[in-house]
Coordinates of C-alpha atoms in Angstrom, one line a residue:
X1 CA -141.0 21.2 126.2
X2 CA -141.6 18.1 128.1
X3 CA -141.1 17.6 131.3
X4 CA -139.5 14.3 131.7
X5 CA -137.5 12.7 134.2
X6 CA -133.9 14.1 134.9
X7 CA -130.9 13.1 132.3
X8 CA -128.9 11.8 135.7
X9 CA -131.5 9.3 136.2
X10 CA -131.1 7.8 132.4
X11 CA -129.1 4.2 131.6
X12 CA -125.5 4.3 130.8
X13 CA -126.2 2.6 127.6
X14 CA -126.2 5.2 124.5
X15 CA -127.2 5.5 121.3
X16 CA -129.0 4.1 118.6
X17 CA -128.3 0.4 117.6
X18 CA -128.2 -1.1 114.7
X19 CA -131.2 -3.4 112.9
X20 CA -131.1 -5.7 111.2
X21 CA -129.2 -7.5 108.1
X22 CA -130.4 -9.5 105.6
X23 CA -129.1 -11.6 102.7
X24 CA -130.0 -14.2 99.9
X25 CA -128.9 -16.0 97.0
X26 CA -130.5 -18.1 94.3
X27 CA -129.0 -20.5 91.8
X28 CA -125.3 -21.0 92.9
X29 CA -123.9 -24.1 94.6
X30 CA -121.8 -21.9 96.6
X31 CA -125.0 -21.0 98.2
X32 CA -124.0 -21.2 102.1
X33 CA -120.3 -20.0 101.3
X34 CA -121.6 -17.1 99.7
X35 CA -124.6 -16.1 102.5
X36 CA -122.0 -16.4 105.1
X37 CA -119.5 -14.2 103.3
X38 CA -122.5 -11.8 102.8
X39 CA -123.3 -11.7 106.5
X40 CA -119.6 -11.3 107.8
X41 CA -119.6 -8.0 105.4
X42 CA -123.6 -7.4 107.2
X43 CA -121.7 -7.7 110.9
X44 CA -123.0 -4.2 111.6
X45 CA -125.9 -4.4 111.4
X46 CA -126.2 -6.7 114.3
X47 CA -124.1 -8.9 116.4
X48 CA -127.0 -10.3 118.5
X49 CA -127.5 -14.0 116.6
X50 CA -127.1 -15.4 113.1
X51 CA -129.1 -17.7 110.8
X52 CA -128.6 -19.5 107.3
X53 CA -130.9 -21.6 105.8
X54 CA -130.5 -23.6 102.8
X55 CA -132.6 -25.7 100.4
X56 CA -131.8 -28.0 97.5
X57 CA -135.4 -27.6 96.1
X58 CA -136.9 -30.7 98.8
X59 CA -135.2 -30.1 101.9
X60 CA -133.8 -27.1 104.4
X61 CA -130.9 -27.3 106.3
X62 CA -130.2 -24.5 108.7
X63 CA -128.1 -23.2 111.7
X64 CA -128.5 -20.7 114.1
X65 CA -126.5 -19.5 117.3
X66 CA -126.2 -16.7 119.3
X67 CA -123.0 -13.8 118.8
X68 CA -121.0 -13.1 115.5
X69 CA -120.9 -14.5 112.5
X70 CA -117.8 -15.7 112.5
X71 CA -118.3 -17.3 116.1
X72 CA -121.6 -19.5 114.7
X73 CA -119.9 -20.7 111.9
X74 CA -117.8 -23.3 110.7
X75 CA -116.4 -25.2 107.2
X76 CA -118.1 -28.3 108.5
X77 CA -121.5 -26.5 109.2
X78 CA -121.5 -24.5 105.9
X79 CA -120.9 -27.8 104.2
X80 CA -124.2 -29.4 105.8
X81 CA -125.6 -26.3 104.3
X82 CA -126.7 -27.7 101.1
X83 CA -128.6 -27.0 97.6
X84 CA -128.1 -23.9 95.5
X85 CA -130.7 -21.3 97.5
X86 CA -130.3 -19.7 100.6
X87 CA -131.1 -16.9 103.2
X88 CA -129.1 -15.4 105.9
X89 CA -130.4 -13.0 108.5
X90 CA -127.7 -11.1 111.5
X91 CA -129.9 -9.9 114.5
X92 CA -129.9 -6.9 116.8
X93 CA -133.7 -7.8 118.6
X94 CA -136.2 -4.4 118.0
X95 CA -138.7 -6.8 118.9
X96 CA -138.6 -9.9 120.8
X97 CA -135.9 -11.4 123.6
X98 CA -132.6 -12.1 122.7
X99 CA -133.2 -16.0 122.8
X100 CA -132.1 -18.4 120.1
X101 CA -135.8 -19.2 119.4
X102 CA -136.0 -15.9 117.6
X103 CA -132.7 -15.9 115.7
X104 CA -134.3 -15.7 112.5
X105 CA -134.3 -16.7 109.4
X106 CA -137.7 -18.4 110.9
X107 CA -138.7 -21.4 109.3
X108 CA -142.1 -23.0 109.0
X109 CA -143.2 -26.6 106.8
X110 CA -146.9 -25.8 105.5
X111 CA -149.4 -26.1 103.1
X112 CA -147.1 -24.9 100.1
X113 CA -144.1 -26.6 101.7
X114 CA -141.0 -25.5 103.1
X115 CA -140.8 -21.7 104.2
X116 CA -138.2 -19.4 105.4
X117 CA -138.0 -15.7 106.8
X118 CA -135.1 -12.5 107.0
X119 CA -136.8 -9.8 107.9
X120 CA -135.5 -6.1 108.8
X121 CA -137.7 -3.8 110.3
X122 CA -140.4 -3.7 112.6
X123 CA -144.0 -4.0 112.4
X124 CA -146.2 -1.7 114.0
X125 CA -149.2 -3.7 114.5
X126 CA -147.6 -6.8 115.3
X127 CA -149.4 -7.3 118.9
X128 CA -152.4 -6.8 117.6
X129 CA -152.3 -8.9 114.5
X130 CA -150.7 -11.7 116.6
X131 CA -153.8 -11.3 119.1
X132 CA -156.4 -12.1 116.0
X133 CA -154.2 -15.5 114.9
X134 CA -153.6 -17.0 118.2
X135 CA -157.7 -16.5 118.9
X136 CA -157.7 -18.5 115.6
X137 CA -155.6 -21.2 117.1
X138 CA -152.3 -20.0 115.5
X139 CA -149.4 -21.2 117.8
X140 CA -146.2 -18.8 118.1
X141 CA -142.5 -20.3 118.6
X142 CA -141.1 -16.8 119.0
X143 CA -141.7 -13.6 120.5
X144 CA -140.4 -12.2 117.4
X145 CA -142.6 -9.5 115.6
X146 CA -141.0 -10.9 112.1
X147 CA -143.2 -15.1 113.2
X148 CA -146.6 -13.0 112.8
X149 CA -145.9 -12.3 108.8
X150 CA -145.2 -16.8 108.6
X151 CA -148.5 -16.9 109.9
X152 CA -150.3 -14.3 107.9
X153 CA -148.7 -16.5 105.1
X154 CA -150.1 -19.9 106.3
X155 CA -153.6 -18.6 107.0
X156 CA -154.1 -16.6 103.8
X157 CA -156.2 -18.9 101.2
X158 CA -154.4 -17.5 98.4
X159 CA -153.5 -19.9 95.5
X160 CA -150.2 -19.5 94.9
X161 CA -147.5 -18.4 97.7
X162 CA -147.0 -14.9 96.0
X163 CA -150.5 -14.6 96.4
X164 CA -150.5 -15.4 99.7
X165 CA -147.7 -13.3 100.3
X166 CA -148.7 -10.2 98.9
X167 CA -152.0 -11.1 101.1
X168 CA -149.9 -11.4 104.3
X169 CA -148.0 -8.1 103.2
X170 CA -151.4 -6.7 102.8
X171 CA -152.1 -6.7 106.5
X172 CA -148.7 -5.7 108.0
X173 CA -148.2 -2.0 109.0
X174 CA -144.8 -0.8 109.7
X175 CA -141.0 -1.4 108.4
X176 CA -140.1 -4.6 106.4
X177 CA -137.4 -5.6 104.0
X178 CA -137.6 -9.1 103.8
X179 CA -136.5 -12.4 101.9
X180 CA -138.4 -15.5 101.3
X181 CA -137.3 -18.7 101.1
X182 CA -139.2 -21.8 99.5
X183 CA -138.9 -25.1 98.1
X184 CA -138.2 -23.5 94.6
X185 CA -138.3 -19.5 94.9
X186 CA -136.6 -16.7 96.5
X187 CA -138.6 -14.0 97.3
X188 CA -137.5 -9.9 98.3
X189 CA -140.2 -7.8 99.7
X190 CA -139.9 -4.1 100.7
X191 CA -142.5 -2.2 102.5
X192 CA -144.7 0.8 100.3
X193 CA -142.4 3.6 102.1
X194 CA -139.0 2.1 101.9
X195 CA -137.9 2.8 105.2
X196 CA -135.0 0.2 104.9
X197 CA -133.0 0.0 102.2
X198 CA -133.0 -3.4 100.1
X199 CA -130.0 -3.9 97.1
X200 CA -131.0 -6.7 94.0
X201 CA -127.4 -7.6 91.9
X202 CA -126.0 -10.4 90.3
X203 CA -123.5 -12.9 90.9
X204 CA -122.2 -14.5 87.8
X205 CA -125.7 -15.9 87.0
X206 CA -127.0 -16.3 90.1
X207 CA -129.5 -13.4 91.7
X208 CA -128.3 -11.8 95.4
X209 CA -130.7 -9.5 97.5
X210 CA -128.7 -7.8 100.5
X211 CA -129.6 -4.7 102.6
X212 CA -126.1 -3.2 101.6
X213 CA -124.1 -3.4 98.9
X214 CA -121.2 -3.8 100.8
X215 CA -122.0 -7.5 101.0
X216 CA -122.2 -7.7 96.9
X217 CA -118.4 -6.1 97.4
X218 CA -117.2 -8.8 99.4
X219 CA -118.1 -11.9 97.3
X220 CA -118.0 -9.6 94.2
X221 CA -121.1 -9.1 93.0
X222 CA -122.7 -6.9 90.8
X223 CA -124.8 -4.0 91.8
X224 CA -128.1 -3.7 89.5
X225 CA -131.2 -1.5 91.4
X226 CA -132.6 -1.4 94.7
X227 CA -135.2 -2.8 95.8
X228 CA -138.5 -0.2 95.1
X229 CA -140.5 0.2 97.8
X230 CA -143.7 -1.4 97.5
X231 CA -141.9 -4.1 95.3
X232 CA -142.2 -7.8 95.5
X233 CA -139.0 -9.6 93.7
X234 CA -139.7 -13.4 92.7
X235 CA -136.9 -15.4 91.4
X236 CA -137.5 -19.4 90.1
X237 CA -134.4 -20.7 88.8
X238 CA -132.6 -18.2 87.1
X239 CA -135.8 -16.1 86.3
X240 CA -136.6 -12.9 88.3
X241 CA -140.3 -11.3 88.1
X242 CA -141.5 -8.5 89.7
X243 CA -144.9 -7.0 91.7
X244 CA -145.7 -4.2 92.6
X245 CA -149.3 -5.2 94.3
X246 CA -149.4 -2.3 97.2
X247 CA -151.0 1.1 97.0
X248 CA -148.5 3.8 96.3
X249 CA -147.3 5.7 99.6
X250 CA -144.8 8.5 100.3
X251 CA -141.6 7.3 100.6
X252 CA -139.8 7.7 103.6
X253 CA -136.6 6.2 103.5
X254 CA -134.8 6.1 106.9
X255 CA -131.8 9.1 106.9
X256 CA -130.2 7.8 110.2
X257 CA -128.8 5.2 107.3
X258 CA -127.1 7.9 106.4
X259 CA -126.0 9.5 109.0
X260 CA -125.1 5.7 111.3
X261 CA -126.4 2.9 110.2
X262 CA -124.9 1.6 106.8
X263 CA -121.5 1.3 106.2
X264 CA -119.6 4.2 104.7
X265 CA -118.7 2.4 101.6
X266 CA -122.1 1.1 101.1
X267 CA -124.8 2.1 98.2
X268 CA -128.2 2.7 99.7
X269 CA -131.6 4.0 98.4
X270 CA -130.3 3.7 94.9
X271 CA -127.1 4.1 93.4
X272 CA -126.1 7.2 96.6
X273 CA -123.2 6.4 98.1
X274 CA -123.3 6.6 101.8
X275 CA -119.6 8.1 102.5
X276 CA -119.6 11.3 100.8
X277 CA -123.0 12.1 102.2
X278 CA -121.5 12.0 105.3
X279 CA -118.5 13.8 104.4
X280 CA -121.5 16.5 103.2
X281 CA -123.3 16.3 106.5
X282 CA -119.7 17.2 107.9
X283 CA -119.1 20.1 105.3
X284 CA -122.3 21.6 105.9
X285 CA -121.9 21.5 109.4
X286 CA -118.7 23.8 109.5
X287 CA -121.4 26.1 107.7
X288 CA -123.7 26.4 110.1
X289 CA -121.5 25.8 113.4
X290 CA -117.9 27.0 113.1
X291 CA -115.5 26.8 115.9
X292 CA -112.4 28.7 116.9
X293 CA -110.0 25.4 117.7
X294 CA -107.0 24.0 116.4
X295 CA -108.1 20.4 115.3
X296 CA -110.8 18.5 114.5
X297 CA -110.9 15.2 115.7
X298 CA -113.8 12.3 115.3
X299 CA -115.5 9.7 117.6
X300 CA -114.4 6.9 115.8
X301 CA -115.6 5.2 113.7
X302 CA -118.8 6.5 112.4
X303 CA -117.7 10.6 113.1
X304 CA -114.7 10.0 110.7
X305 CA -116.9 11.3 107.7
X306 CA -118.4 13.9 109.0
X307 CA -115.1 15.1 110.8
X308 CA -113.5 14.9 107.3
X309 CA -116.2 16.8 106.1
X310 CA -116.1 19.5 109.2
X311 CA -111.9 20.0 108.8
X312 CA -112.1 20.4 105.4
X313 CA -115.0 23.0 105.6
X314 CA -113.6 24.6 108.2
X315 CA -109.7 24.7 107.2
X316 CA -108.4 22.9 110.2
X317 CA -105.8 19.9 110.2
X318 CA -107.9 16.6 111.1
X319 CA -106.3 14.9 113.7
X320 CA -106.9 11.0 115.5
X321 CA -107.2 12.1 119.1
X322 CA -109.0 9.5 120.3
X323 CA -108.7 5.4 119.1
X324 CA -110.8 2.7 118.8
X325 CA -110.1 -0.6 120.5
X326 CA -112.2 -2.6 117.3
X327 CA -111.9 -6.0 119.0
X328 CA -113.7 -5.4 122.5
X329 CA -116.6 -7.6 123.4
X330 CA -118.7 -7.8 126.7
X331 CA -116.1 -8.2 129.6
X332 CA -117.2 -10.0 132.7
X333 CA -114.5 -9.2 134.4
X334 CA -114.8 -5.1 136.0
X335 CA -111.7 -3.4 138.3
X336 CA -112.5 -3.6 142.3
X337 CA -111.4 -0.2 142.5
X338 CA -112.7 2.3 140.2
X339 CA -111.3 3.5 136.8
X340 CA -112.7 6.5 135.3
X341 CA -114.7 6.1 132.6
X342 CA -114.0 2.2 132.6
X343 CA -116.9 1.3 130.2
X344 CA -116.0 3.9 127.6
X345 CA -112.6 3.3 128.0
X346 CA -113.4 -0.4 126.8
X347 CA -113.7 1.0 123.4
X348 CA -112.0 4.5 123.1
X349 CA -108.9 5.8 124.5
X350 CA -107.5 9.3 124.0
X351 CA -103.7 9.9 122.4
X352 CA -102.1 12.6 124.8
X353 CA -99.4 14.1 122.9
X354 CA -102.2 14.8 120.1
X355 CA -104.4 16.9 122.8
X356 CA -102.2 18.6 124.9
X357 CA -102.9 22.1 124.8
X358 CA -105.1 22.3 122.0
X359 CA -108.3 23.4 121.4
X360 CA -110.3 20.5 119.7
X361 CA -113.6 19.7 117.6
X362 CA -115.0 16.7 118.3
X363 CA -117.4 15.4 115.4
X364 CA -120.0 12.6 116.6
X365 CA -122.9 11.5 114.2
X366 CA -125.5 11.5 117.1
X367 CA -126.4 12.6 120.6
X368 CA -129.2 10.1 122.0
X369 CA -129.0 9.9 125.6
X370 CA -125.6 12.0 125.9
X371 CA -124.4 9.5 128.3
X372 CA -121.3 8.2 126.1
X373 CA -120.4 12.2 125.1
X374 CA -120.3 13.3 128.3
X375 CA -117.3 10.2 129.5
X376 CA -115.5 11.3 126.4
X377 CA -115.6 15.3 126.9
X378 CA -114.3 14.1 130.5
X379 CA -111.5 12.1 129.4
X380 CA -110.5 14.2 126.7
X381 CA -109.7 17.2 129.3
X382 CA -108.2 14.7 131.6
X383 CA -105.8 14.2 128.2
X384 CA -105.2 17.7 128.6
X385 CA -107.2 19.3 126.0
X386 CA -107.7 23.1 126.7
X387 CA -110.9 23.9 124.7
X388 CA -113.5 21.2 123.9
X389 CA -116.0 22.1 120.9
X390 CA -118.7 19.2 120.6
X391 CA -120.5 18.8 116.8
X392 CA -123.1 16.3 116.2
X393 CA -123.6 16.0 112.1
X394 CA -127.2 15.4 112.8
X395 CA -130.0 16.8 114.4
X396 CA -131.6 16.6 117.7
X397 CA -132.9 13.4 118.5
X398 CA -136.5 13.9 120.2
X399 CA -138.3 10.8 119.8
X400 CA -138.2 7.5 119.4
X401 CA -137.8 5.1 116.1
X402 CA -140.5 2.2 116.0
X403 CA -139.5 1.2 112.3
X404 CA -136.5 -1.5 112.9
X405 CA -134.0 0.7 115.5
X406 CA -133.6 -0.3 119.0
X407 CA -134.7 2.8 120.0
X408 CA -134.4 4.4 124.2
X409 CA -137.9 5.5 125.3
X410 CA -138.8 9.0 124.9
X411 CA -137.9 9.9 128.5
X412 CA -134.9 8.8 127.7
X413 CA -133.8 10.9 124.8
X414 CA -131.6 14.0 126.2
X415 CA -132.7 15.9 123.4
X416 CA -136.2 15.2 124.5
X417 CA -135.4 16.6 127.6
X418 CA -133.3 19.5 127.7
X419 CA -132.4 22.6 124.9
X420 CA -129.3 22.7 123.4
X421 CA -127.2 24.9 126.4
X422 CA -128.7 22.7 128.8
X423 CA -127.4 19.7 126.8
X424 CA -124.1 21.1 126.5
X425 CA -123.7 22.0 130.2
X426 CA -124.1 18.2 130.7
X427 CA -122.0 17.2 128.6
X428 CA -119.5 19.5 129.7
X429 CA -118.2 20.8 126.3
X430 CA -117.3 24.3 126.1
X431 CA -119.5 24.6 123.1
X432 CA -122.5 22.5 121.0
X433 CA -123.8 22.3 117.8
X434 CA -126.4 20.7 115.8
X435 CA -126.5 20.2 112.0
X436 CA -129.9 21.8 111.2
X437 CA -132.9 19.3 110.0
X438 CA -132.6 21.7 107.0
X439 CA -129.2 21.4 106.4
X440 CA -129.1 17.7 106.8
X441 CA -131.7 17.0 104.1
X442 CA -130.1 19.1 102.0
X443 CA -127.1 17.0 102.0
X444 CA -129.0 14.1 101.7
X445 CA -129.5 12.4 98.0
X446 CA -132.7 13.0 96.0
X447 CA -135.6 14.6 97.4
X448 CA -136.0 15.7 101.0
X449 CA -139.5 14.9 101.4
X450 CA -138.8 11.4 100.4
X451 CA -137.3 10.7 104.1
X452 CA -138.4 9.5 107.6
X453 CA -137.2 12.3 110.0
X454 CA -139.3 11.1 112.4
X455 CA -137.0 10.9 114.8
X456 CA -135.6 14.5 114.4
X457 CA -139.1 16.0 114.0
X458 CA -141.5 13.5 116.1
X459 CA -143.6 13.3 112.8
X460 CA -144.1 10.1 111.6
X461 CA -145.0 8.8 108.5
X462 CA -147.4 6.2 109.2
X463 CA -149.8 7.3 112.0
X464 CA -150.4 4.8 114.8
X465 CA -153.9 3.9 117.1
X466 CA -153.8 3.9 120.4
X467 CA -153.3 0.1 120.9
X468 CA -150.4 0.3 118.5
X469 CA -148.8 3.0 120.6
X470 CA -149.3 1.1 123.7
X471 CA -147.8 -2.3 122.0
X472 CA -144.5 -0.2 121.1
X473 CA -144.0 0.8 124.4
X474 CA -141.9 3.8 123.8
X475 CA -144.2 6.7 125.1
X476 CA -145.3 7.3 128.5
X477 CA -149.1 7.3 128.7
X478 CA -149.4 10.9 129.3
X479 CA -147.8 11.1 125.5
X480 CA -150.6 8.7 123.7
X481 CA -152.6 10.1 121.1
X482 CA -156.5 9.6 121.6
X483 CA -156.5 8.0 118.3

């Protein structure tokens, strides 16, 4: 095991956070309406900054702001929003300051006109590719990983802009699924491993590309197929064409989707739906770590599957012992004197009379830094709960996600850190357990090996040089490869 600095010592922040979202529409004149509608549903995926932008086939017309959708907003501004093509992008920043300069979608007038920009995931050579254009003169706006790709685009002396597209997708390494926007095409791009999911449908005859389906739900669209990895979409007018221009690699679609990240009653990787595979994870859990208790109760909202799952496997009545405040925000306002576990108490609160005297499971999807588990184990006993049992319907998590999560460092990862006693004697629970790796992929649609785990297993699909590594910034030196 590592030796790493003490969990004491870590941030009170935990937890992975989300990516990104993107959307896009061709050939509707509800273009805007519909992008904004698609984002609202996309809200999870990031509440950092929004962007639309528009074009009527000559012109783009965009806005951008910092915070939630429905903050940046307005009738009036989706009206300016015009022409029958759009893009829309929600932001949580992986890579690049949260500034308005890198809201994206990024946007760029060049050879081959008008250009636009969504992109969800990160790259893994950005620094270094964005070292080679600016010693070719190539002047950044952003400090956005997503701005290098608009440049690729621009400097490629391809003929046609899927040309140079597929020439700019040519030199990226790393996580992307992306739309396009130009004067006349929309254009959908996944990566060769499909580490972020990517959903093509149809809305009455127009064509919609959205990372979830929950966003073809909203405005009632129609799902048709995913996005293949290593795919290029193209759609001129009402015509869609496909590419697939990239050599054929392993597919390693990202299974925190499944177990955080997309909404429970999204479709992802395909036709799988995302909440009984966490109700699965939950199942299979009971399996492999029962627990003498009276109740099973979740950390809402993303442990309500898996708790479901972990009750029903286990025979136990599943209980709400602990609520959600869904509307909190930042606060800038914090108590003089101190209140015990003020900042988790901002957006959970335990129900007394439901924990008085029992003995409780408490399903989570995820342990990253253990910070956030450990205030709720406390406040659950000050609730008066007798016995606390602690389940995490997920493995593990040892190291660090550089594909399009917001990811702690390395040394920050309690699981990184400490075994599994050691974990739960700082957490306090009177008992942990882990779904297995195994068990997990087992649960998972399809075919195991066609996942990242990389974060479970610290093996990682697409290996990095050293200069990469250092760019990403989420190893300590001592940890580098000599690649």
């Amino acid at each position: 095991m590592r030796k790493l600095p003490m969990v004491s010592d870590m941030p009170s922040s935990d937890g992975f956070h989300e990516e990104c979202a993107v959307f896009g529409i061709a050939g509707s004149k509800e273009a805007a309406n519909l992008t904004y509608l698609g984002l609202y549903a996309l809200q999870h995926r990031g509440q950092e900054g929004s962007g639309i932008v528009s074009s009527d086939g000559e012109q783009f017309f965009q806005k951008k702001g910092l915070g939630l959708v429905a903050d940046i907003y307005s009738k009036k501004t989706l009206r300016e929003l015009s022409g029958t093509k759009a893009i829309g992008h929600n932001r949580y920043s992986t890579a690049g300051s949260g500034q308005l300069q890198n809201v994206q979608p990024l946007t760029v007038n060049f050879a081959f006109g008008n250009l636009a920009l969504a992109h969800n995931g990160n790259l893994i050579n950005a620094g270094v590719l964005r070292g080679e254009l600016e010693a070719y003169g190539a002047i950044f706006q952003s400090d956005s990983d997503s701005e290098v790709i608009i440049h690729l685009i621009a400097h490629s002396k391809g003929d046609t802009i899927v040309n140079r597209v597929i020439d700019a997708l040519s030199l990226v390494r790393g996580a992307f699924s992306l739309v396009l926007l130009t004067d006349n095409h929309l254009i959908a791009a996944r990566d060769p491993f499909g580490f972020r999911p990517l959903c093509l449908g149809r809305y009455k005859g127009s064509w919609v590309v959205a990372s979830e389906t929950c966003a073809f739900d909203l405005i009632d669209a129609k799902f048709v197929r995913e996005v293949e990895p290593g795919e290029i979409v193209v759609i001129h007018d009402s015509e869609m064409t496909s590419y697939h221009p990239f050599l054929e690699r392993p597919h390693a679609q990202c299974v925190f989707e499944y177990v955080y990240f997309a909404r429970p009653d999204s479709k992802i990787f395909g036709p799988h739906a995302v909440y009984p595979v966490r109700k699965a994870f939950g199942r299979q859990l009971a399996k492999e770590c029962p627990a003498d208790a009276d109740m099973v109760i979740p950390v809402p909202d993303s442990g309500v599957p898996a708790a479901l799952g972990y009750a029903e496997g286990m025979g136990l009545p599943f209980e709400i012992g602990l609520t959600r405040n869904h509307y909190v925000g930042r606060t800038f306002i914090e108590p003089e004197q101190a209140i015990r576990h003020f900042g988790v108490r901002l957006k959970l609160n335990p129900v007394p009379d439901v924990l008085e005297g029992k003995r409780i499971v408490v399903v989570d999807d995820s342990l990253v830094r253990g910070t956030t588990s450990r205030k709720i184990v406390k406040m659950l006993r000050q609730a008066g709960a007798r016995e606390i049992h602690l389940r995490i319907s997920s493995p593990p998590v040892i190291a660090p996600c550089f594909y399009g999560i917001d990811t702690p460092t390395q040394k920050e990862l309690i699981g990184a850190n400490l075994n599994i006693e050691e974990i739960r004697r700082y957490v306090t629970a009177d008992s942990l357990g882990y779904l297995s790796l195994e068990g997990m992929l087992a649960m998972a649609p399809g075919f195991s090996n066609h996942y990242c785990n990389a974060c479970f297993t610290d093996n990682y699909p697409i290996m990095l040089t050293k200069a990469e590594q250092l760019q990403l910034g989420l190893f300590e030196p001592d940890q580098l490869s000599h690649s």
